[in-house]
Amino acid sequence: MSYFMYDVMGGTVDGPDAEGMRRVLDGLAQADDEHPDVSLTHGSGWCLSVFRGGLLVWENPDEDAVAPGEMRDVTRDETLRLFGLLAAGDLAAVEASPWQR
């Protein structure tokens, strides 16, 4: 399945490789109140959004039965690892993380 990212200004980056994911994540240095996050969305609808302070949100906006999960103080390396898993479609591995619901 395909995946894409939104950069901090809301621009779409289709199917970025690991370096492209790093560049999008680097954009958080320019985050502000209007543009606070970047995200990676898988074709299944599942999405990881990351905020400058290390907040990571795991959700599927189309799936009302599953509450969004949050993790705080997530490192850049862990964020990139989870982005890679989601991009590969390994939803179970992402879901297995210690999400607070």
Short mmCIF file of C-alpha atoms in Angstrom, two decimals:
data_model
loop_
_atom_site.label_atom_id
_atom_site.label_comp_id
_atom_site.label_asym_id
_atom_site.label_seq_id
_atom_site.Cartn_x
_atom_site.Cartn_y
_atom_site.Cartn_z
CA MET A 1 0.00 0.00 0.00
CA SER A 2 1.05 3.54 -0.50
CA TYR A 3 1.83 6.17 2.09
CA PHE A 4 2.51 9.89 2.20
CA MET A 5 3.63 12.56 4.62
CA TYR A 6 2.49 16.06 5.41
CA ASP A 7 5.31 18.48 6.14
CA VAL A 8 5.03 21.20 8.76
CA MET A 9 3.42 23.61 6.28
CA GLY A 10 0.87 21.02 5.11
CA GLY A 11 2.63 20.12 1.87
CA THR A 12 2.35 16.51 0.70
CA VAL A 13 5.40 14.29 0.22
CA ASP A 14 4.46 11.04 -1.57
CA GLY A 15 6.24 7.85 -0.49
CA PRO A 16 9.39 9.37 0.99
CA ASP A 17 12.37 7.12 1.68
CA ALA A 18 14.13 7.20 5.07
CA GLU A 19 16.08 10.35 4.16
CA GLY A 20 12.90 12.07 3.00
CA MET A 21 11.24 11.16 6.30
CA ARG A 22 14.19 12.73 8.14
CA ARG A 23 13.85 15.93 6.11
CA VAL A 24 10.12 16.19 6.86
CA LEU A 25 10.84 15.58 10.54
CA ASP A 26 13.54 18.28 10.45
CA GLY A 27 10.79 20.71 9.45
CA LEU A 28 9.45 20.60 13.01
CA ALA A 29 12.12 23.20 13.82
CA GLN A 30 9.78 25.67 12.04
CA ALA A 31 6.61 24.46 13.82
CA ASP A 32 4.29 27.11 15.24
CA ASP A 33 0.79 27.27 16.72
CA GLU A 34 -0.82 27.12 13.28
CA HIS A 35 1.45 24.36 11.93
CA PRO A 36 2.39 22.24 14.96
CA ASP A 37 3.11 18.80 13.49
CA VAL A 38 4.19 16.54 10.66
CA SER A 39 2.60 13.20 9.89
CA LEU A 40 2.87 9.97 7.95
CA THR A 41 -0.37 8.39 6.69
CA HIS A 42 -0.59 4.83 5.37
CA GLY A 43 -3.06 3.87 2.63
CA SER A 44 -5.05 1.97 5.27
CA GLY A 45 -5.91 5.30 6.92
CA TRP A 46 -3.63 4.86 9.95
CA CYS A 47 -1.55 7.91 10.76
CA LEU A 48 1.34 8.91 13.01
CA SER A 49 1.56 12.62 13.84
CA VAL A 50 4.58 14.02 15.65
CA PHE A 51 4.86 17.39 17.39
CA ARG A 52 8.01 19.37 18.19
CA GLY A 53 7.91 18.55 21.91
CA GLY A 54 8.08 14.80 21.27
CA LEU A 55 4.34 14.03 21.37
CA LEU A 56 3.43 11.22 18.98
CA VAL A 57 -0.22 10.46 18.12
CA TRP A 58 -1.36 7.16 16.52
CA GLU A 59 -4.85 7.21 15.01
CA ASN A 60 -7.13 6.30 12.17
CA PRO A 61 -9.53 9.23 11.68
CA ASP A 62 -11.89 6.95 9.74
CA GLU A 63 -12.08 4.39 12.57
CA ASP A 64 -14.33 5.69 15.36
CA ALA A 65 -14.17 2.41 17.31
CA VAL A 66 -10.44 2.81 18.09
CA ALA A 67 -9.36 5.65 20.36
CA PRO A 68 -6.21 7.54 19.34
CA GLY A 69 -3.04 6.63 21.21
CA GLU A 70 -0.39 9.02 22.50
CA MET A 71 3.21 8.73 23.60
CA ARG A 72 5.20 11.61 25.06
CA ASP A 73 8.91 12.40 24.89
CA VAL A 74 9.41 10.10 21.91
CA THR A 75 12.94 10.31 20.52
CA ARG A 76 13.66 11.19 16.92
CA ASP A 77 15.11 7.71 16.32
CA GLU A 78 12.01 6.01 17.71
CA THR A 79 9.77 8.27 15.64
CA LEU A 80 11.70 7.38 12.48
CA ARG A 81 11.54 3.67 13.38
CA LEU A 82 7.75 3.88 13.77
CA PHE A 83 7.44 5.87 10.54
CA GLY A 84 9.35 3.09 8.77
CA LEU A 85 7.08 0.40 10.21
CA LEU A 86 3.96 2.30 9.21
CA ALA A 87 5.31 2.99 5.72
CA ALA A 88 5.96 -0.76 5.34
CA GLY A 89 2.39 -1.48 6.42
CA ASP A 90 3.37 -3.21 9.68
CA LEU A 91 0.39 -1.86 11.60
CA ALA A 92 0.63 -4.57 14.26
CA ALA A 93 4.18 -3.54 15.18
CA VAL A 94 3.17 0.12 15.48
CA GLU A 95 0.10 -0.82 17.53
CA ALA A 96 2.30 -2.88 19.87
CA SER A 97 4.05 0.28 21.09
CA PRO A 98 3.11 1.57 24.58
CA TRP A 99 0.29 3.92 23.54
CA GLN A 100 -1.65 5.78 26.22
CA ARG A 101 -5.37 5.78 25.49
#
